[in-house]
CSV table of C-alpha atoms in Angstrom, one decimal:
chain,number,residue,atom,x,y,z
A,1,MET,CA,-22.3,13.4,-4.4
A,2,GLY,CA,-21.4,14.2,-0.8
A,3,GLY,CA,-19.7,10.8,-0.5
A,4,VAL,CA,-16.2,9.9,0.6
A,5,LYS,CA,-13.4,11.1,-1.6
A,6,ILE,CA,-9.7,10.4,-1.7
A,7,ASP,CA,-6.9,12.1,-3.6
A,8,PHE,CA,-4.7,9.8,-5.8
A,9,TRP,CA,-1.4,11.6,-6.3
A,10,HIS,CA,0.8,10.1,-9.0
A,11,ASP,CA,3.7,11.0,-11.2
A,12,PHE,CA,3.9,9.7,-14.8
A,13,ALA,CA,7.6,8.9,-14.2
A,14,SER,CA,6.9,6.7,-11.2
A,15,THR,CA,6.9,2.9,-11.8
A,16,TYR,CA,4.7,1.9,-8.9
A,17,SER,CA,2.1,4.6,-10.0
A,18,TYR,CA,1.5,2.3,-13.0
A,19,PRO,CA,0.0,-0.7,-11.1
A,20,ALA,CA,-1.7,1.7,-8.7
A,21,ALA,CA,-3.4,3.5,-11.5
A,22,MET,CA,-4.6,0.3,-13.0
A,23,ARG,CA,-5.9,-1.1,-9.6
A,24,ILE,CA,-7.4,1.8,-7.9
A,25,ALA,CA,-10.7,2.3,-9.7
A,26,ASP,CA,-12.1,-1.1,-8.9
A,27,LEU,CA,-10.9,-1.0,-5.3
A,28,ALA,CA,-12.5,2.4,-4.8
A,29,ALA,CA,-15.8,1.4,-6.4
A,30,ALA,CA,-16.0,-1.6,-4.1
A,31,ARG,CA,-15.9,0.7,-1.1
A,32,GLY,CA,-18.0,3.5,-2.6
A,33,VAL,CA,-15.1,6.0,-2.6
A,34,GLU,CA,-14.6,8.6,-5.2
A,35,ILE,CA,-11.0,9.0,-6.6
A,36,VAL,CA,-9.7,12.4,-7.4
A,37,TRP,CA,-6.9,11.9,-9.9
A,38,ARG,CA,-4.1,14.3,-9.1
A,39,PRO,CA,-1.0,14.2,-11.4
A,40,PHE,CA,2.0,16.0,-10.0
A,41,LEU,CA,5.7,16.2,-10.5
A,42,VAL,CA,7.8,14.4,-7.9
A,43,GLY,CA,11.0,16.0,-9.3
A,44,PRO,CA,11.0,19.1,-7.1
A,45,ILE,CA,10.4,17.0,-4.0
A,46,PHE,CA,13.4,14.8,-4.9
A,47,ALA,CA,15.5,17.8,-5.9
A,48,ALA,CA,14.8,19.3,-2.5
A,49,GLN,CA,16.4,16.2,-1.0
A,50,GLY,CA,19.5,16.5,-3.3
A,51,TRP,CA,18.5,14.0,-5.9
A,52,ARG,CA,18.9,15.0,-9.5
A,53,ASP,CA,17.9,11.6,-10.9
A,54,SER,CA,15.5,8.8,-9.9
A,55,PRO,CA,16.5,7.3,-6.6
A,56,PHE,CA,16.2,4.0,-8.4
A,57,ASN,CA,19.1,5.1,-10.7
A,58,LEU,CA,21.1,6.9,-8.0
A,59,TYR,CA,20.9,3.8,-5.7
A,60,PRO,CA,21.4,0.7,-7.9
A,61,VAL,CA,20.6,-1.7,-5.1
A,62,LYS,CA,17.2,-0.1,-4.7
A,63,GLY,CA,16.8,0.0,-8.5
A,64,ARG,CA,17.5,-3.7,-9.0
A,65,TYR,CA,15.1,-4.6,-6.2
A,66,MET,CA,12.4,-2.3,-7.6
A,67,TRP,CA,12.5,-3.7,-11.2
A,68,ARG,CA,12.3,-7.3,-9.9
A,69,ASP,CA,9.5,-6.3,-7.6
A,70,MET,CA,7.7,-4.7,-10.5
A,71,GLU,CA,7.9,-7.9,-12.4
A,72,ARG,CA,6.3,-9.8,-9.6
A,73,VAL,CA,3.6,-7.1,-8.9
A,74,CYS,CA,2.7,-6.8,-12.6
A,75,GLY,CA,2.9,-10.6,-13.0
A,76,THR,CA,0.3,-11.2,-10.3
A,77,LEU,CA,-2.0,-8.5,-11.8
A,78,ASN,CA,-1.6,-9.8,-15.3
A,79,LEU,CA,-0.2,-6.4,-16.4
A,80,PRO,CA,2.4,-6.2,-19.1
A,81,LEU,CA,5.7,-4.7,-18.1
A,82,LYS,CA,8.3,-3.2,-20.4
A,83,ARG,CA,10.9,-0.7,-19.2
A,84,PRO,CA,11.0,2.5,-21.2
A,85,GLU,CA,14.3,3.9,-22.3
A,86,PRO,CA,15.6,6.1,-20.9
A,87,PHE,CA,14.2,5.6,-17.4
A,88,PRO,CA,12.8,7.7,-15.9
A,89,GLN,CA,10.9,9.4,-18.7
A,90,ASN,CA,10.4,13.1,-18.4
A,91,SER,CA,6.8,13.3,-17.2
A,92,VAL,CA,6.0,17.0,-17.6
A,93,LEU,CA,4.1,16.8,-20.8
A,94,ALA,CA,1.9,13.8,-19.7
A,95,ALA,CA,1.1,15.6,-16.5
A,96,ARG,CA,0.2,18.8,-18.3
A,97,VAL,CA,-2.2,16.8,-20.5
A,98,ALA,CA,-3.7,14.9,-17.6
A,99,ILE,CA,-4.4,18.0,-15.5
A,100,SER,CA,-5.9,19.8,-18.5
A,101,LEU,CA,-8.6,17.0,-18.8
A,102,GLU,CA,-11.5,16.7,-16.5
A,103,GLY,CA,-13.5,13.8,-15.0
A,104,GLU,CA,-13.6,10.5,-16.8
A,105,MET,CA,-11.3,11.6,-19.6
A,106,ARG,CA,-8.5,12.4,-17.2
A,107,GLN,CA,-8.7,8.9,-15.8
A,108,ARG,CA,-8.8,7.4,-19.2
A,109,PHE,CA,-5.8,9.4,-20.4
A,110,THR,CA,-3.9,8.6,-17.3
A,111,ARG,CA,-4.4,4.8,-17.6
A,112,ALA,CA,-3.6,4.9,-21.3
A,113,ALA,CA,-0.3,6.8,-20.7
A,114,TYR,CA,0.8,4.4,-18.0
A,115,HIS,CA,0.0,1.4,-20.2
A,116,ALA,CA,2.0,2.9,-23.1
A,117,GLU,CA,5.0,3.8,-20.9
A,118,PHE,CA,5.3,0.7,-18.7
A,119,GLY,CA,3.2,-1.8,-20.5
A,120,GLU,CA,4.7,-1.2,-23.9
A,121,GLY,CA,7.9,0.7,-23.0
A,122,ARG,CA,7.0,3.8,-25.1
A,123,ALA,CA,8.8,7.1,-24.6
A,124,ILE,CA,5.9,9.2,-23.2
A,125,ALA,CA,8.3,12.1,-22.9
A,126,GLU,CA,7.9,12.5,-26.6
A,127,ARG,CA,5.2,14.7,-28.0
A,128,ALA,CA,4.4,12.3,-30.8
A,129,GLU,CA,3.7,9.4,-28.3
A,130,ILE,CA,1.5,11.6,-26.2
A,131,ALA,CA,-0.4,12.8,-29.3
A,132,ALA,CA,-1.0,9.2,-30.3
A,133,ILE,CA,-2.4,8.4,-26.8
A,134,ILE,CA,-4.7,11.4,-26.9
A,135,ALA,CA,-5.9,10.5,-30.4
A,136,SER,CA,-6.6,6.9,-29.2
A,137,LEU,CA,-9.1,8.3,-26.8
A,138,GLY,CA,-11.0,10.0,-29.6
A,139,LEU,CA,-9.8,13.5,-28.8
A,140,SER,CA,-8.1,16.0,-31.0
A,141,ALA,CA,-4.4,15.8,-30.3
A,142,GLU,CA,-3.7,19.3,-31.6
A,143,ALA,CA,-6.4,21.0,-29.5
A,144,THR,CA,-5.6,19.0,-26.4
A,145,LEU,CA,-1.9,19.7,-26.6
A,146,ALA,CA,-2.5,23.4,-27.2
A,147,ASN,CA,-4.6,23.6,-24.1
A,148,ALA,CA,-2.2,21.5,-22.1
A,149,LEU,CA,0.7,23.8,-23.1
A,150,SER,CA,-1.2,27.0,-22.3
A,151,GLU,CA,0.3,29.1,-19.6
A,152,PRO,CA,-2.8,28.8,-17.2
A,153,ASN,CA,-2.6,25.0,-17.5
A,154,LYS,CA,1.2,24.9,-16.9
A,155,ASP,CA,0.6,27.1,-13.8
A,156,LYS,CA,-2.1,24.7,-12.7
A,157,LEU,CA,0.4,21.8,-12.7
A,158,LYS,CA,3.0,23.9,-10.9
A,159,ARG,CA,0.5,24.8,-8.2
A,160,GLN,CA,-0.6,21.2,-7.8
A,161,SER,CA,3.1,20.0,-7.5
A,162,ALA,CA,3.7,22.8,-4.9
A,163,GLU,CA,0.7,21.5,-3.0
A,164,ALA,CA,2.1,18.0,-3.0
A,165,GLN,CA,5.3,19.3,-1.6
A,166,ALA,CA,3.4,21.3,1.1
A,167,ILE,CA,1.4,18.3,2.1
A,168,GLY,CA,4.6,16.4,2.6
A,169,LEU,CA,4.3,13.7,0.1
A,170,PRO,CA,7.4,11.5,0.3
A,171,GLY,CA,7.1,10.1,-3.3
A,172,ALA,CA,4.5,8.7,-5.6
A,173,PRO,CA,2.0,7.2,-5.7
A,174,CYS,CA,0.2,8.5,-2.6
A,175,LEU,CA,-3.4,8.4,-1.4
A,176,VAL,CA,-4.4,11.3,0.8
A,177,THR,CA,-7.6,11.5,2.8
A,178,ASP,CA,-9.6,14.6,3.6
A,179,GLU,CA,-7.8,14.7,7.0
A,180,ARG,CA,-4.5,14.6,5.3
A,181,GLU,CA,-3.6,11.0,6.2
A,182,ILE,CA,-0.9,10.0,3.6
A,183,PHE,CA,-0.5,6.5,2.4
A,184,TRP,CA,2.5,5.9,0.2
A,185,GLY,CA,2.9,3.2,-2.3
A,186,ASN,CA,0.9,0.8,-4.5
A,187,ASP,CA,1.1,-1.6,-1.5
A,188,ARG,CA,-1.2,0.7,0.5
A,189,LEU,CA,-4.2,1.4,-1.7
A,190,GLU,CA,-6.5,-1.0,0.2
A,191,GLN,CA,-5.4,0.3,3.6
A,192,ALA,CA,-5.9,3.9,2.5
A,193,LEU,CA,-9.3,3.3,1.0
A,194,ASP,CA,-10.4,1.3,4.1
A,195,TRP,CA,-9.1,4.2,6.3
A,196,ALA,CA,-11.2,6.7,4.2
A,197,VAL,CA,-14.4,4.8,5.0
A,198,GLY,CA,-13.5,4.4,8.6
A,199,VAL,CA,-12.0,0.9,8.6
A,200,ARG,CA,-8.7,0.7,10.5
A,201,ARG,CA,-6.5,-2.3,9.8
B,1,MET,CA,12.4,-31.0,9.2
B,2,GLY,CA,12.7,-30.8,5.4
B,3,GLY,CA,10.0,-28.1,5.3
B,4,VAL,CA,10.0,-24.7,3.7
B,5,LYS,CA,12.3,-22.2,5.2
B,6,ILE,CA,12.6,-18.4,4.7
B,7,ASP,CA,15.3,-16.0,5.9
B,8,PHE,CA,14.1,-13.1,7.9
B,9,TRP,CA,16.8,-10.4,7.7
B,10,HIS,CA,16.4,-7.5,10.1
B,11,ASP,CA,18.5,-4.7,11.7
B,12,PHE,CA,17.9,-3.7,15.3
B,13,ALA,CA,18.0,0.0,14.2
B,14,SER,CA,15.2,-0.5,11.7
B,15,THR,CA,11.8,0.8,12.7
B,16,TYR,CA,9.7,-1.4,10.4
B,17,SER,CA,11.7,-4.5,11.6
B,18,TYR,CA,9.9,-4.1,14.9
B,19,PRO,CA,6.3,-4.8,13.7
B,20,ALA,CA,7.8,-7.4,11.3
B,21,ALA,CA,9.5,-9.2,14.1
B,22,MET,CA,6.3,-9.2,16.2
B,23,ARG,CA,4.1,-10.4,13.3
B,24,ILE,CA,6.2,-13.0,11.5
B,25,ALA,CA,6.0,-16.0,13.8
B,26,ASP,CA,2.3,-16.4,13.6
B,27,LEU,CA,2.1,-15.7,9.9
B,28,ALA,CA,4.8,-18.3,9.2
B,29,ALA,CA,3.3,-20.9,11.5
B,30,ALA,CA,-0.1,-20.6,9.7
B,31,ARG,CA,1.7,-21.5,6.4
B,32,GLY,CA,4.0,-24.2,7.9
B,33,VAL,CA,7.1,-22.1,7.0
B,34,GLU,CA,10.2,-22.1,9.2
B,35,ILE,CA,11.7,-18.7,9.9
B,36,VAL,CA,15.5,-18.3,10.1
B,37,TRP,CA,16.2,-15.2,12.1
B,38,ARG,CA,19.1,-13.4,10.5
B,39,PRO,CA,20.2,-10.2,12.2
B,40,PHE,CA,22.5,-8.0,10.1
B,41,LEU,CA,23.8,-4.4,9.9
B,42,VAL,CA,22.3,-2.3,7.3
B,43,GLY,CA,24.8,0.5,7.9
B,44,PRO,CA,27.4,-0.8,5.4
B,45,ILE,CA,24.8,-1.0,2.7
B,46,PHE,CA,23.6,2.5,3.4
B,47,ALA,CA,27.2,3.8,3.6
B,48,ALA,CA,27.9,2.2,0.2
B,49,GLN,CA,25.1,4.5,-1.1
B,50,GLY,CA,26.7,7.6,0.6
B,51,TRP,CA,24.4,7.7,3.6
B,52,ARG,CA,26.1,8.3,6.9
B,53,ASP,CA,22.8,8.5,8.9
B,54,SER,CA,19.4,6.9,8.7
B,55,PRO,CA,17.7,7.9,5.4
B,56,PHE,CA,14.7,8.9,7.7
B,57,ASN,CA,17.0,11.5,9.3
B,58,LEU,CA,18.7,12.5,6.1
B,59,TYR,CA,15.4,13.0,4.3
B,60,PRO,CA,13.0,14.6,6.8
B,61,VAL,CA,10.0,14.2,4.4
B,62,LYS,CA,10.5,10.5,4.5
B,63,GLY,CA,11.1,10.5,8.2
B,64,ARG,CA,7.9,12.4,9.0
B,65,TYR,CA,6.0,10.0,6.8
B,66,MET,CA,7.6,7.0,8.4
B,67,TRP,CA,6.9,8.0,12.0
B,68,ARG,CA,3.2,8.7,11.3
B,69,ASP,CA,3.0,5.4,9.3
B,70,MET,CA,4.6,3.5,12.2
B,71,GLU,CA,1.9,5.0,14.5
B,72,ARG,CA,-0.8,3.6,12.3
B,73,VAL,CA,0.9,0.3,11.7
B,74,CYS,CA,1.6,-0.3,15.4
B,75,GLY,CA,-1.9,1.1,16.3
B,76,THR,CA,-3.7,-1.5,14.2
B,77,LEU,CA,-1.4,-4.3,15.6
B,78,ASN,CA,-1.9,-3.0,19.2
B,79,LEU,CA,1.8,-2.7,19.6
B,80,PRO,CA,3.2,0.1,21.8
B,81,LEU,CA,5.4,2.7,20.0
B,82,LYS,CA,7.9,5.0,21.7
B,83,ARG,CA,10.7,6.6,19.7
B,84,PRO,CA,14.1,5.9,21.2
B,85,GLU,CA,16.6,8.8,21.6
B,86,PRO,CA,18.8,9.1,19.8
B,87,PHE,CA,17.3,7.6,16.7
B,88,PRO,CA,18.6,5.5,15.1
B,89,GLN,CA,20.2,3.4,18.0
B,90,ASN,CA,23.5,1.8,17.3
B,91,SER,CA,22.5,-1.8,16.7
B,92,VAL,CA,25.8,-3.5,16.7
B,93,LEU,CA,25.6,-4.9,20.3
B,94,ALA,CA,22.1,-6.2,19.9
B,95,ALA,CA,23.0,-7.9,16.7
B,96,ARG,CA,26.0,-9.5,18.2
B,97,VAL,CA,24.0,-10.9,21.0
B,98,ALA,CA,21.2,-12.1,18.7
B,99,ILE,CA,23.6,-13.9,16.4
B,100,SER,CA,25.4,-15.5,19.3
B,101,LEU,CA,22.1,-17.2,20.4
B,102,GLU,CA,20.6,-20.2,18.8
B,103,GLY,CA,17.1,-21.4,18.0
B,104,GLU,CA,14.2,-20.3,20.1
B,105,MET,CA,16.4,-18.1,22.3
B,106,ARG,CA,17.5,-16.0,19.4
B,107,GLN,CA,13.9,-15.2,18.5
B,108,ARG,CA,13.0,-14.5,22.1
B,109,PHE,CA,15.9,-12.1,22.5
B,110,THR,CA,15.1,-10.4,19.2
B,111,ARG,CA,11.5,-9.7,20.0
B,112,ALA,CA,12.4,-8.5,23.5
B,113,ALA,CA,15.0,-6.1,22.1
B,114,TYR,CA,12.6,-4.6,19.6
B,115,HIS,CA,9.9,-4.3,22.3
B,116,ALA,CA,12.4,-2.5,24.6
B,117,GLU,CA,13.6,-0.2,21.8
B,118,PHE,CA,10.5,0.8,20.0
B,119,GLY,CA,7.8,-0.2,22.5
B,120,GLU,CA,9.4,1.4,25.5
B,121,GLY,CA,11.9,3.8,23.8
B,122,ARG,CA,14.9,2.3,25.6
B,123,ALA,CA,18.4,2.9,24.4
B,124,ILE,CA,19.4,-0.6,23.2
B,125,ALA,CA,22.8,0.8,22.1
B,126,GLU,CA,23.7,0.8,25.8
B,127,ARG,CA,25.2,-2.3,27.3
B,128,ALA,CA,23.2,-2.0,30.5
B,129,GLU,CA,19.9,-2.2,28.6
B,130,ILE,CA,21.0,-5.2,26.6
B,131,ALA,CA,22.2,-6.9,29.8
B,132,ALA,CA,18.7,-6.3,31.4
B,133,ILE,CA,17.0,-7.8,28.3
B,134,ILE,CA,19.3,-10.9,28.4
B,135,ALA,CA,18.6,-11.3,32.1
B,136,SER,CA,14.8,-11.0,31.6
B,137,LEU,CA,15.1,-14.2,29.4
B,138,GLY,CA,16.7,-16.1,32.3
B,139,LEU,CA,20.2,-16.1,30.8
B,140,SER,CA,23.4,-14.9,32.4
B,141,ALA,CA,24.0,-11.4,31.1
B,142,GLU,CA,27.7,-11.7,31.8
B,143,ALA,CA,28.3,-15.0,30.0
B,144,THR,CA,26.1,-14.1,27.1
B,145,LEU,CA,27.8,-10.7,26.6
B,146,ALA,CA,31.2,-12.3,26.8
B,147,ASN,CA,30.3,-14.8,24.1
B,148,ALA,CA,28.6,-12.1,22.0
B,149,LEU,CA,31.8,-9.9,22.2
B,150,SER,CA,34.2,-12.7,21.4
B,151,GLU,CA,36.1,-12.3,18.1
B,152,PRO,CA,34.6,-15.4,16.4
B,153,ASN,CA,31.1,-14.1,17.1
B,154,LYS,CA,31.9,-10.6,15.9
B,155,ASP,CA,33.3,-12.2,12.7
B,156,LYS,CA,30.1,-14.1,12.4
B,157,LEU,CA,28.0,-10.9,12.3
B,158,LYS,CA,30.5,-9.3,9.9
B,159,ARG,CA,30.1,-12.3,7.5
B,160,GLN,CA,26.3,-12.2,7.8
B,161,SER,CA,26.2,-8.5,7.0
B,162,ALA,CA,28.5,-9.0,4.0
B,163,GLU,CA,26.2,-11.8,2.8
B,164,ALA,CA,23.2,-9.4,3.1
B,165,GLN,CA,25.1,-6.9,0.9
B,166,ALA,CA,26.1,-9.6,-1.6
B,167,ILE,CA,22.5,-10.8,-1.9
B,168,GLY,CA,21.5,-7.2,-2.7
B,169,LEU,CA,19.2,-6.4,0.2
B,170,PRO,CA,18.0,-2.8,-0.3
B,171,GLY,CA,17.2,-2.3,3.4
B,172,ALA,CA,15.5,-3.9,6.4
B,173,PRO,CA,13.5,-5.9,7.0
B,174,CYS,CA,13.6,-8.4,4.2
B,175,LEU,CA,12.4,-11.9,3.6
B,176,VAL,CA,14.5,-14.0,1.2
B,177,THR,CA,13.5,-17.3,-0.1
B,178,ASP,CA,15.8,-20.2,-1.0
B,179,GLU,CA,15.7,-19.1,-4.6
B,180,ARG,CA,16.8,-15.6,-3.5
B,181,GLU,CA,13.5,-13.8,-4.1
B,182,ILE,CA,13.8,-10.7,-1.9
B,183,PHE,CA,10.7,-9.1,-0.3
B,184,TRP,CA,11.4,-5.8,1.3
B,185,GLY,CA,9.3,-4.3,4.1
B,186,ASN,CA,6.9,-5.2,6.9
B,187,ASP,CA,4.2,-4.7,4.2
B,188,ARG,CA,5.4,-7.8,2.3
B,189,LEU,CA,5.5,-10.5,4.9
B,190,GLU,CA,2.4,-12.2,3.8
B,191,GLN,CA,3.3,-12.1,0.1
B,192,ALA,CA,6.8,-13.5,0.8
B,193,LEU,CA,5.5,-16.3,2.9
B,194,ASP,CA,2.9,-17.2,0.3
B,195,TRP,CA,5.5,-17.1,-2.4
B,196,ALA,CA,7.7,-19.5,-0.3
B,197,VAL,CA,4.9,-22.1,-0.3
B,198,GLY,CA,4.2,-21.6,-4.0
B,199,VAL,CA,1.3,-19.2,-3.8
B,200,ARG,CA,1.6,-16.2,-6.1
B,201,ARG,CA,-0.5,-13.1,-5.3
């Protein structure tokens, strides 16, 4: 294509990654930007900061704010919101499946998984839930999961998560331009995409 | 007036409070909203979460991101940016002075203090710097500081900071509507002001 690309880094445990995943395709298309969907695990980045749980659980004041904010964000976007239990969900399996898929199918799986998790409150940490999501896309759950759980694919996710840490991502979601400008948060999608096409605002 | 009001909660140590303080008056005027300038100390809220320093110092990944982001934010607003040393500055004296002033003068002092601190990198924790800022507004530094350091005024700031904690502010800056909707961050000024006048987006 030779056009402008931007990396969309997201974690399946991350609340704000949900509205970001649902909004980004249209915003990118309107600016002619290609999105590279990059699932990663934010856990090692948090662990390096001493956090063994979601900061939204460790710091209840932040957690209460975030859930109310998510209600508002999803409300204005007409996205359903239902908190999964427990929160956060272990996101390793979903990330392994996403990174094992290519192109349009990766995006479709990603959006379907976020919808299941935060739109319907389903436990995407569970293999049965992920299998159902895969099947809903017309893929073989058995073959897809076998590929996702293969050692080369597990390593691929590990390398991608290590890259996120090396770039210095402070959390999820983030958009990162070719020049490694990082934009953190669902709030910043428009600004990041504008930046990618040379518009500063 | 009987019009719509919104509380602007800010801490003089808070980086993102600087662009917020510089942007908010025009945004509020455009919507016919009155801003109530409410300085407070975020320190006790952070201390209750176990933080004894700025999270931007405790968590270097967040800190690096924040300073680069501040460069971009201030760049697009044409605001100068110079990091004060040390960071964060102790903000107690500035907050005491701000809360001791009323009406237009509180706003003028607040903007002047943020400009000095983050626009020029001056150490607003120092009494001499605060005295110079007060004098630049045409006020008597001696009389203003004496009033700011009086016990009733110190208590006023303590009560205001306790109120911020009781409301559940997760950080600074925040806008809070009469119905106690909290909007956190310089990113959210427009959304909060729209919300205050009944526009949901």
